[in-house]
Coordinates of C-alpha atoms and ligand atoms in Angstrom, one line a residue:
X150 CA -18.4 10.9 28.2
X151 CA -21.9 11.2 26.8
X152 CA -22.7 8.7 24.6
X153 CA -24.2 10.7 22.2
X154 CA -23.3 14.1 19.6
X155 CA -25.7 16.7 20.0
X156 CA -26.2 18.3 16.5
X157 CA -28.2 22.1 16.7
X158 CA -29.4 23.4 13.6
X159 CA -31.2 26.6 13.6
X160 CA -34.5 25.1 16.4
X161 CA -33.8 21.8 14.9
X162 CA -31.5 19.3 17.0
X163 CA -30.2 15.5 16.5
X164 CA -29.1 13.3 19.0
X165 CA -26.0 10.8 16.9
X166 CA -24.9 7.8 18.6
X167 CA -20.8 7.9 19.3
X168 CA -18.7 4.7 18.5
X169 CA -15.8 4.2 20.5
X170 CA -13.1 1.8 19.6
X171 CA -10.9 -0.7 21.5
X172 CA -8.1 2.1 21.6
X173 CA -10.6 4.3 22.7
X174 CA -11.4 6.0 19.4
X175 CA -14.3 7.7 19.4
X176 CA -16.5 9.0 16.1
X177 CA -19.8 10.3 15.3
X178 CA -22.5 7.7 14.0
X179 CA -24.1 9.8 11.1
X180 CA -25.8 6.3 9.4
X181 CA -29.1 8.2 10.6
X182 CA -28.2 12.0 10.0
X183 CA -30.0 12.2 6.6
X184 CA -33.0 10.8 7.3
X185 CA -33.5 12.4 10.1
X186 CA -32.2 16.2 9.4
X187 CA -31.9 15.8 5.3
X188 CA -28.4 16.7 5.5
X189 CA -25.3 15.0 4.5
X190 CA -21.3 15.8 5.7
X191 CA -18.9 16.7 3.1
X192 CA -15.1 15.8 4.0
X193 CA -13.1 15.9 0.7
X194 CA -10.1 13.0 1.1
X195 CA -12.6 11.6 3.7
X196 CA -9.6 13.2 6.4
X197 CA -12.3 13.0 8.9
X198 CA -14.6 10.8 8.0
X199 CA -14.2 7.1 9.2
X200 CA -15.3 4.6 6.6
X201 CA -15.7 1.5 8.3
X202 CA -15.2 -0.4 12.0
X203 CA -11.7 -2.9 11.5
X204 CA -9.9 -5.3 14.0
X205 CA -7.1 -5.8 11.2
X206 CA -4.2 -2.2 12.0
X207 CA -4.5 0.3 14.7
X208 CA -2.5 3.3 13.8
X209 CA -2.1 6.1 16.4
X210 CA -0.5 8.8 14.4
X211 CA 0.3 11.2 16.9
X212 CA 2.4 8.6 18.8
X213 CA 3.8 7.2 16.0
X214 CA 2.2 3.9 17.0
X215 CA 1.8 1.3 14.0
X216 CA 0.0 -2.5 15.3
X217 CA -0.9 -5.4 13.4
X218 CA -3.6 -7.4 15.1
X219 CA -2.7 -5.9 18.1
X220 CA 1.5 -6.8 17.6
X221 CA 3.6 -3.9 17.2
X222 CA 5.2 -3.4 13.9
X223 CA 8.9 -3.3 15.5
X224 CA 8.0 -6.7 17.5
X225 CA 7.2 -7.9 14.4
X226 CA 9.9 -6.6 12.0
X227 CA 12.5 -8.0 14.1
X228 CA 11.2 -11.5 15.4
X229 CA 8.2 -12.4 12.2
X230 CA 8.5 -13.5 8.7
X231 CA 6.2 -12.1 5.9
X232 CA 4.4 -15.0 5.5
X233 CA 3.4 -15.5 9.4
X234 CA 2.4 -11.9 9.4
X235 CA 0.7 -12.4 6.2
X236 CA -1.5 -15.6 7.8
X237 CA -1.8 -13.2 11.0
X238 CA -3.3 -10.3 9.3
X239 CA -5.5 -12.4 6.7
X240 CA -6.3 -14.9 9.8
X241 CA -6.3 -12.6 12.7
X242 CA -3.9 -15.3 14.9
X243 CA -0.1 -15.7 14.9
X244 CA -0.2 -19.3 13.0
X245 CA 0.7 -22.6 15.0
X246 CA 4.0 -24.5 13.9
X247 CA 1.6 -26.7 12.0
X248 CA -0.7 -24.1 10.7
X249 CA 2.4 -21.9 9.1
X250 CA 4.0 -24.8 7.4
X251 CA 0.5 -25.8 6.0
X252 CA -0.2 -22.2 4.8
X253 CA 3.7 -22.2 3.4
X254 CA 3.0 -25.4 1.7
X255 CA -0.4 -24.5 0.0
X256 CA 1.4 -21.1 -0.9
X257 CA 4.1 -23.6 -2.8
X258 CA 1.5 -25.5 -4.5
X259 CA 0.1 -22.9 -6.9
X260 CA 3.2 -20.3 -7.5
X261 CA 3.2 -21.8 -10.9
X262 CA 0.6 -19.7 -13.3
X263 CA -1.2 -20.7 -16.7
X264 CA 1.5 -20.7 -19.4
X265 CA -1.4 -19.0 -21.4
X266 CA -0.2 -15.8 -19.0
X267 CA 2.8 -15.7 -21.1
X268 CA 0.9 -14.9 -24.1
X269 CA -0.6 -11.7 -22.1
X270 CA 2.8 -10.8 -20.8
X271 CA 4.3 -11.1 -24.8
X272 CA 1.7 -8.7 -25.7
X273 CA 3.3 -5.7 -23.4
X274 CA 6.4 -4.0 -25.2
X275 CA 9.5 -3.5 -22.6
X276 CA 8.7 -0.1 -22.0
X277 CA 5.3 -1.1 -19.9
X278 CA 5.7 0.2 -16.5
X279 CA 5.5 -3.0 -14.4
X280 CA 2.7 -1.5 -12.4
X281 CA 0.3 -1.5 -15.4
X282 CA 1.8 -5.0 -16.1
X283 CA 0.9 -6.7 -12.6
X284 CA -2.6 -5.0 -12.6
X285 CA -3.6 -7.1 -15.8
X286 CA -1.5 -10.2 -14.9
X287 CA -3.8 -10.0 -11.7
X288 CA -6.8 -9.0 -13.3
X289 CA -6.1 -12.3 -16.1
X290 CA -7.0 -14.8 -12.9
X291 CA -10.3 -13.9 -13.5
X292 CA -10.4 -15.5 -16.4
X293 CA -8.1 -18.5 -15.7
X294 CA -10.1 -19.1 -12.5
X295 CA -13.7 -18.2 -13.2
X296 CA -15.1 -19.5 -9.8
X297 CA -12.9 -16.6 -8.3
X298 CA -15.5 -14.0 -10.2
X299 CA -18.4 -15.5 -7.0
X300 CA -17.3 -14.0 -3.4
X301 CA -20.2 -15.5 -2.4
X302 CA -18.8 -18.6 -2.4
X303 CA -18.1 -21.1 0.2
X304 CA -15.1 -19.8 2.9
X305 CA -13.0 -22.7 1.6
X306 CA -13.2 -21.4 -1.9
X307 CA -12.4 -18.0 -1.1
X308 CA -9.4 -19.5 0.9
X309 CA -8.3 -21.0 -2.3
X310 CA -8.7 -17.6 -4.5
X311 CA -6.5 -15.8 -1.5
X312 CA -3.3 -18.5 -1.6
X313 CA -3.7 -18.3 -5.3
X314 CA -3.1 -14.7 -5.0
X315 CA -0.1 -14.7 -2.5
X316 CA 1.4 -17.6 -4.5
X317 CA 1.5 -16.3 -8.0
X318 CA 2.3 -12.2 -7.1
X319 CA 5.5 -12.7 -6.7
X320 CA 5.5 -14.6 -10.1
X321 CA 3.5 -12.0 -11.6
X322 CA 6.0 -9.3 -10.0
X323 CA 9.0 -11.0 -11.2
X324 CA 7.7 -11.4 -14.9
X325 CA 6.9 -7.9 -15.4
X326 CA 10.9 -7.0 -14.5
X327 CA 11.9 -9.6 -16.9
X328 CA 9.7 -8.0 -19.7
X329 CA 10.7 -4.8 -18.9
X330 CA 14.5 -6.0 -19.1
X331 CA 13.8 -8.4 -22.2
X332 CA 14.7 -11.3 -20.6
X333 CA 13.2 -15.0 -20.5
X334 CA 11.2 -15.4 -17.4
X335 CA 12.0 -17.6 -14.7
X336 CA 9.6 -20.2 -13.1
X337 CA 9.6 -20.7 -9.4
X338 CA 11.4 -22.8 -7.4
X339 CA 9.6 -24.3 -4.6
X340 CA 12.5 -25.2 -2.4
X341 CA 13.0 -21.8 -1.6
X342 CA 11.3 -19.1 0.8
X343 CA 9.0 -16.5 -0.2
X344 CA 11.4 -14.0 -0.9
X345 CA 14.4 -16.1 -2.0
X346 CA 12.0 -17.6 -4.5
X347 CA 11.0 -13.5 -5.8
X348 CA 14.7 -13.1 -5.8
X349 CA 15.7 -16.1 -7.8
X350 CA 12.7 -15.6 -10.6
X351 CA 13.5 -11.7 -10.3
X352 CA 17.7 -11.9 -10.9
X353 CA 18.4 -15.7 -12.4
X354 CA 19.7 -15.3 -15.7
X355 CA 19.8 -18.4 -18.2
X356 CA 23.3 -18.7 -18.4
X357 CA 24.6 -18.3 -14.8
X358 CA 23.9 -20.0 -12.0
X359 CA 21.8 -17.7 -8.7
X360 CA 22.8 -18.2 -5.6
X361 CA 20.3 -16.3 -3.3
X362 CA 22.1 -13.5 -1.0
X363 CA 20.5 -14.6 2.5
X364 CA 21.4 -10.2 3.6
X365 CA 19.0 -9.5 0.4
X366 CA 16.2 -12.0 1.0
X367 CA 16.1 -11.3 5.0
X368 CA 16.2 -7.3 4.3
X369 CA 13.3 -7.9 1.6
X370 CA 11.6 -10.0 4.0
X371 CA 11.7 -7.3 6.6
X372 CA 10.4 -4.5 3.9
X373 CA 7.6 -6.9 2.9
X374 CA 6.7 -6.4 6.9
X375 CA 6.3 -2.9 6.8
X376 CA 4.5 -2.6 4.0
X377 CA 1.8 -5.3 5.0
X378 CA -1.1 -3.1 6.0
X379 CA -1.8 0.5 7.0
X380 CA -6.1 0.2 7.9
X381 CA -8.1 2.5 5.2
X382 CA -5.5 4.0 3.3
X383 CA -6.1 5.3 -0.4
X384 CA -5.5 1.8 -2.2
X385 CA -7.0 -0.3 0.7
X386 CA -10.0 2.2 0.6
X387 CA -9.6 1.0 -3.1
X388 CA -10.3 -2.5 -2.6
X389 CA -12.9 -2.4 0.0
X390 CA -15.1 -0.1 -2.5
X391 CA -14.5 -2.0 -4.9
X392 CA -15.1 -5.1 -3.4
X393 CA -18.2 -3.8 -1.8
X394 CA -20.3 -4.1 -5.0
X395 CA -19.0 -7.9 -4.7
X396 CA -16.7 -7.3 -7.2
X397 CA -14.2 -10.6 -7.0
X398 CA -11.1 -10.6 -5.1
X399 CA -9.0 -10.1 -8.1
X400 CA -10.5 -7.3 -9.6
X401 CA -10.5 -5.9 -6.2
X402 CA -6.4 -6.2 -5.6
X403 CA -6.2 -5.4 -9.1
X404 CA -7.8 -1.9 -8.2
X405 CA -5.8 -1.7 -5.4
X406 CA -2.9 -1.9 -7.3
X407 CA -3.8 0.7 -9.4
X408 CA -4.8 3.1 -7.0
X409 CA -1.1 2.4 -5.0
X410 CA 0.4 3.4 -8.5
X411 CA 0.0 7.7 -7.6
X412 CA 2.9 9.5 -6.6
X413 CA 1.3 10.6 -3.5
X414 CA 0.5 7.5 -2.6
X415 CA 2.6 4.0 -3.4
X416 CA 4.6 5.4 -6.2
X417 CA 6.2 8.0 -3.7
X418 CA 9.1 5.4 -3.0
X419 CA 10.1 5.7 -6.8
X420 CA 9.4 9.4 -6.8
X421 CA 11.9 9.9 -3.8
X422 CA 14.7 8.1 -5.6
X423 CA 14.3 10.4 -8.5
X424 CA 14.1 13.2 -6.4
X425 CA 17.5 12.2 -5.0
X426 CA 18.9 11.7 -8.3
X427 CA 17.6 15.0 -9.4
X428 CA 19.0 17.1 -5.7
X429 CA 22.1 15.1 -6.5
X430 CA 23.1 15.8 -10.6
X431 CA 21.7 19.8 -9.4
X432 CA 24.9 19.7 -7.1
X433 CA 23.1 18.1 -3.9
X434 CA 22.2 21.7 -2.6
X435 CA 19.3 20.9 0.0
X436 CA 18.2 24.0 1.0
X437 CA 17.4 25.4 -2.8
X438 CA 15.2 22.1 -2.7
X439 CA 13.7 22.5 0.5
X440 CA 12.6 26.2 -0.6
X441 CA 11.6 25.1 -4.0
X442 CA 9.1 22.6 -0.9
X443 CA 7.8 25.3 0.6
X444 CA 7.3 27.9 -2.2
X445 CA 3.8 27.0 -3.1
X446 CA 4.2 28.7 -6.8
X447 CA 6.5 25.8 -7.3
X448 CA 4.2 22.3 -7.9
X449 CA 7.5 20.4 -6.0
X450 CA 7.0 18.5 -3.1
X451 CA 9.9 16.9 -1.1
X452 CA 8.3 13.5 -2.0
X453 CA 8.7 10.8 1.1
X454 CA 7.6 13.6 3.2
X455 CA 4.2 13.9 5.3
X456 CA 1.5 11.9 6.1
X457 CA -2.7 11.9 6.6
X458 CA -2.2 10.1 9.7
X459 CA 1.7 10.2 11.4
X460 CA 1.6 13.8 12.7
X461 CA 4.7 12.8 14.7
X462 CA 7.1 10.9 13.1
X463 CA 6.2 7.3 11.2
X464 CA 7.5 4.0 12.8
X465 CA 8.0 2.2 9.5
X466 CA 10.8 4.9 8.2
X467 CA 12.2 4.9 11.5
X468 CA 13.0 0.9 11.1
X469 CA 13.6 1.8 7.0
X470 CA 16.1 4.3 7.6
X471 CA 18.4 2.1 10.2
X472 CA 18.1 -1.1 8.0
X473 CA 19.3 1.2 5.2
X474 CA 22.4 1.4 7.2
X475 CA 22.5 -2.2 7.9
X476 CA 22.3 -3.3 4.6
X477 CA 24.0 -1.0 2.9
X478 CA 27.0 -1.5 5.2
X479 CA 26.8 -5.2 4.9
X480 CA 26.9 -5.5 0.7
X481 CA 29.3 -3.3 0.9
X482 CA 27.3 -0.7 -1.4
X483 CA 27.5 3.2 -0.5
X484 CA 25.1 5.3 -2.1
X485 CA 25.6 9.0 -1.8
X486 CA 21.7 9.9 -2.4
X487 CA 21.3 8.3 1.3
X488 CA 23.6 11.4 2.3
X489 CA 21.5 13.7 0.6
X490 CA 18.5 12.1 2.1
X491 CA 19.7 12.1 5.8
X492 CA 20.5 16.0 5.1
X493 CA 17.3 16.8 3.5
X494 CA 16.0 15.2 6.7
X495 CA 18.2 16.9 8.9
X496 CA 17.1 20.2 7.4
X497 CA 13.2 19.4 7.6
X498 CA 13.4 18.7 11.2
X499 CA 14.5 22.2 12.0
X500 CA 12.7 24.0 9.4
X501 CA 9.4 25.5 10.4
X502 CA 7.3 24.8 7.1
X503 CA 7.7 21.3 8.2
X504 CA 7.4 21.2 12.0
X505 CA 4.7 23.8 11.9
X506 CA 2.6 21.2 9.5
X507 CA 3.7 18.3 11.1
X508 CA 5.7 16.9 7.9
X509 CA 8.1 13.8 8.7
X510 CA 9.9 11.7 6.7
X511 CA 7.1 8.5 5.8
X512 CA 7.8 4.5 5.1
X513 CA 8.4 5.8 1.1
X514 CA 11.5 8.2 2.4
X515 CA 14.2 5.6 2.8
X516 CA 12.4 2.4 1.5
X517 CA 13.8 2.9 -1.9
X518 CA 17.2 3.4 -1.1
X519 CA 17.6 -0.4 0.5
X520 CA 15.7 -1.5 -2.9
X521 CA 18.0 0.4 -4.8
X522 CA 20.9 -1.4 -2.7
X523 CA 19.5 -5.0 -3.4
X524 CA 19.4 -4.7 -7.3
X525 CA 15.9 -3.4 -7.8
X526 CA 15.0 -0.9 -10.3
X527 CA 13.3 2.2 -9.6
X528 CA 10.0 1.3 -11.3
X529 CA 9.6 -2.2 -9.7
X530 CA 9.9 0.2 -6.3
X531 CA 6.0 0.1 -6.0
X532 CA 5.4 -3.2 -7.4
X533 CA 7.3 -4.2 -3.8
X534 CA 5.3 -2.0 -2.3
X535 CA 2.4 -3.9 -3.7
X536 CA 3.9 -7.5 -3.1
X537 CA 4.1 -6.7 0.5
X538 CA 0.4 -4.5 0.9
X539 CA -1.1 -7.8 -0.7
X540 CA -1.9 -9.5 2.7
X541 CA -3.2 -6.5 3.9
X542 CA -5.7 -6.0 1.1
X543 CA -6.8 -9.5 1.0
X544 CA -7.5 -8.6 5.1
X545 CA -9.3 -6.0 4.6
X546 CA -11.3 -7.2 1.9
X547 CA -12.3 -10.6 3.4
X548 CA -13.8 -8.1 6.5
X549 CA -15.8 -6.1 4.8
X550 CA -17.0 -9.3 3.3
X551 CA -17.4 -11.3 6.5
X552 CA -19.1 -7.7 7.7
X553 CA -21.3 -8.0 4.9
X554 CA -20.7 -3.9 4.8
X555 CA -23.0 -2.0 2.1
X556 CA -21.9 -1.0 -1.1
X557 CA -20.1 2.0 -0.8
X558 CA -21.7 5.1 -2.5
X559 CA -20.8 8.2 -0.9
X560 CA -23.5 11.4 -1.5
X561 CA -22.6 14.7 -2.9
X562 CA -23.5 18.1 -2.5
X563 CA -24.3 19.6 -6.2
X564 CA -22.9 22.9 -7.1
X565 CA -23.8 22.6 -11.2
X566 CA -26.5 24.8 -13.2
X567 CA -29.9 24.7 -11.8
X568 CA -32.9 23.6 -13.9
X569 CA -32.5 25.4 -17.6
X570 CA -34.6 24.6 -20.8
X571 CA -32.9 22.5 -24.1
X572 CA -32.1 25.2 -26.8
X573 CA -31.7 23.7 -30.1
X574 CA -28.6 24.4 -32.1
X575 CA -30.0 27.0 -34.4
X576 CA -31.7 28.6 -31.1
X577 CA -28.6 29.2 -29.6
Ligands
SDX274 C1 1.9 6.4 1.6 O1 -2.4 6.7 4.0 C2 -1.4 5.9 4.2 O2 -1.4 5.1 5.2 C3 -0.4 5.8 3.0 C4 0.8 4.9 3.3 C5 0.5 3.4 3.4 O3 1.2 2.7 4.0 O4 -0.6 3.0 2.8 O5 1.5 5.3 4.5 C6 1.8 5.0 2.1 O6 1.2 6.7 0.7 C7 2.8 7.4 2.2 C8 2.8 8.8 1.6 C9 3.6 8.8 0.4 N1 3.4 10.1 -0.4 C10 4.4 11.0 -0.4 O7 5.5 10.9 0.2 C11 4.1 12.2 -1.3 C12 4.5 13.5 -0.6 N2 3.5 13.8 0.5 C13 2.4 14.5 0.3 O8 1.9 14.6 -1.0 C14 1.4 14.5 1.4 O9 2.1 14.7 2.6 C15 0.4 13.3 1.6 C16 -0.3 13.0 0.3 C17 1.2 12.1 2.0 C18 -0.6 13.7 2.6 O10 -1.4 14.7 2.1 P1 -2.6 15.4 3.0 O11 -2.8 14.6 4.2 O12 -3.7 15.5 2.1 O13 -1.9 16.7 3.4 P2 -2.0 18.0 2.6 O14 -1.6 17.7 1.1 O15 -3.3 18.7 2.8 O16 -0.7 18.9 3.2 C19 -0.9 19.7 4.4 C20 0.1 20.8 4.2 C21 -0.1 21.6 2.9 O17 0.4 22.9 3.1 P3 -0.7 24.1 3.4 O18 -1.7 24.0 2.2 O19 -1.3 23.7 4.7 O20 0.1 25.3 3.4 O21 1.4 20.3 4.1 C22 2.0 20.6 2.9 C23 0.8 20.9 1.9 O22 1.3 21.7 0.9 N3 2.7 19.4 2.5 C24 3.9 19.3 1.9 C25 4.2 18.0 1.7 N4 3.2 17.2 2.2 C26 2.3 18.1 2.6 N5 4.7 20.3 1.5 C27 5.9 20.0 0.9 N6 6.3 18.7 0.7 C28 5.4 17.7 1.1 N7 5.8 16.4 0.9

């Protein structure tokens, strides 16, 4: 193949250099189109437009392929842990023995947060949505570490701002359930794993003691997995913008977090359960919901459907939707909305709105029915979805740091009024 784009306007015509990845991706180099030819591209939702060169997820989305660091994310959901794949992303090696339980034990070492961020938490009422609530929790370590506000600091420091992070989300995640529920918060308890820890600090209650389901905390771990990264999706996008003006690491996973919050985006997994609910209390009748999908004078989507990238079928719901099974079966719980969900399903497989627009069920579709299962309530949904993209963001923004990439600052083309004189009030 040519190593360059030929680009013919009218007499005029550009020679742009083409990149091609280690999948053999290949894209257009416009970094020189404007200055040569004046002219800009214009890709709304950037669904063409590549933002950046990453060696952190390769997704192929017509094979359904999904690899982190170059590991598949089925090797990985069966035989890793969230925290190795957390030091893989973030480090870009599986860890050594020795390496892993360092990383474990410096994640240990600062779970604990400022009691001060009680005070911040107090000032929510219980209705906050616990989104809003981790956002501001994470936004508050700005202030309790000020030395995270340089990224320009030495790699060692910035090493300390990311275990901070991974140590004290959980914490964070946990408190904002216990607000929302109105009960004391717990602190965590080092002896335990990652997710055991979440679990205790999520479910303890003062006067009972909590003994740790090891079926929850290995399905959680597993969920945490899939969630990890998915390259330069909306919220990911998020925090590399953001962190491109050199913006600290907190306000940039704060932003992240806030972005994730969207229905289309993060918040689907809670906006499926509803849906559920909803199909379910209206007599479970699929097929009036699946119309009511396809009728465009009706603003209802079949949420946990689609995708800007799996055009085939997405390898995280695939794992989602047989560990839904698994764990379902083994607390014993049987939830009729994953019925209604395997039909809807089912129904959108053979129905041509779907097929012809390549619309499959995505890692939202079944996720929430496993949280559901272990306890969790529909609004935490996205705060796990947030616990386990953490590592990824932190990847991607410690790249496009190490990249030194430019701010980003995409053009525009204007379509407003063209040059018109000030009128004074009484004039007009
Ligand atoms: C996540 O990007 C990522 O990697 C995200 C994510 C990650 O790990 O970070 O994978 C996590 O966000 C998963 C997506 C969760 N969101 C939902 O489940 C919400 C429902 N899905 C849609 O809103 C939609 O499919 C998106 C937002 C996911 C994708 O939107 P696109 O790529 O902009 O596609 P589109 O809206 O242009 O849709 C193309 C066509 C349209 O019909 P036409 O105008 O061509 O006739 O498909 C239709 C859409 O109306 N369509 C749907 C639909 N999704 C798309 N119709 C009914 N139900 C749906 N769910």
């Amino acid at each position: 193949m040519s190593k360059t784009a030929e680009l013919k306007i009218g007499d005029a015509s550009y020679q742009l250099p083409l990149v091609e990845g280690t999948e053999n991706e290949t894209g257009i180099d416009i970094g020189s189109l404007r200055s040569e030819s004046g002219l800009i591209t214009l890709d709304p939702g950037f669904k063409n437009t590549g933002s950046t060169k990453s060696a952190i997820t390769f997704l192929d989305g017509e094979k359904g392929i999904l690899r982190y660091r170059g590991y598949s994310i089925e090797e990985l959901a069966e035989k890793s842990t969230f925290i190795e794949v957390a030091y893989l992303l973030i480090y870009g090696e599986l860890p050594t023995p020795e390496q892993l339980s360092a990383f474990q034990n410096d994640i240990k070492v600062h779970t604990l947060v400022h009691e001060d961020i009680k005070k911040i938490l107090e000032g929510f009422p219980s209705n906050a949505h616990p989104m809003g609530v981790l956002s501001s929790l994470v936004t508050s370590l700005t202030a309790f570490y000020p030395e995270s506000l340089d990224p320009n600091r030495s790699a060692d420091k910035v090493n300390l701002s990311i275990i901070r992070i991974l140590a004290k989300m959980p914490t964070f995640a946990a408190w904002a359930y216990k607000n929302e529920v109105g009960h004391p918060v717990n602190y965590p308890d080092n002896e335990l794993d990652y997710c055991s820890n979440f679990l205790k600090m999520m479910f303890a209650l003062p006067a009972e003691k909590y003994e740790v389901d090891p079926v929850i905390a290995n399905a959680l771990d597993k969920l945490l997995i899939l969630h990890a990264d998915h390259e330069q999706n909306c919220s990911t996008s998020t925090v590399r913008v953001v962190g491109s003006s050199q913006a600290s690491l907190y306000a940039s996973i704060s932003a992240g977090i806030n972005a994730l919050w969207g229905p289309l985006h993060g918040g689907a997994n809670s906006a499926v359960i509803n849906m559920l609910e909803n199909i379910k209390k209206d007599g479970g009748d699929t097929k009036k919901w699946m119309a009511k999908a396809k009728d465009k004078d009706d603003p209802f989507r079949l949420m946990g459907f689609g995708h800007r990238v799996y055009k085939n079928f997405d390898p995280r719901a695939k794992i989602i939707k047989k560990a839904a099974d698994d764990v379902l079966a083994k607390l014993g719980v049987n939830d009729p909305v994953l019925d209604i969900a395997k039909g809807l399903e089912e129904v959108a497989l053979n129905d041509e709105y779907f097929v012809e627009r390549k619309l499959y069920p995505n890692v939202d579709f079944y996720s929430g029915i496993i949280y559901r299962a272990l306890g969790i309530p529909v609004d935490m949904f996205t705060v796990m979805f947030a616990l386990g993209r953490l590592p990824g963001w932190i990847a991607q923004w410690k790249e496009m740091r190490e990249n030194h990439e430019p701010i980003g600052r995409p053009r525009q083309i204007y379509v407003g009024e063209n040059l018109r004189p000030y009128k004074g009030v009484s004039e007009r």
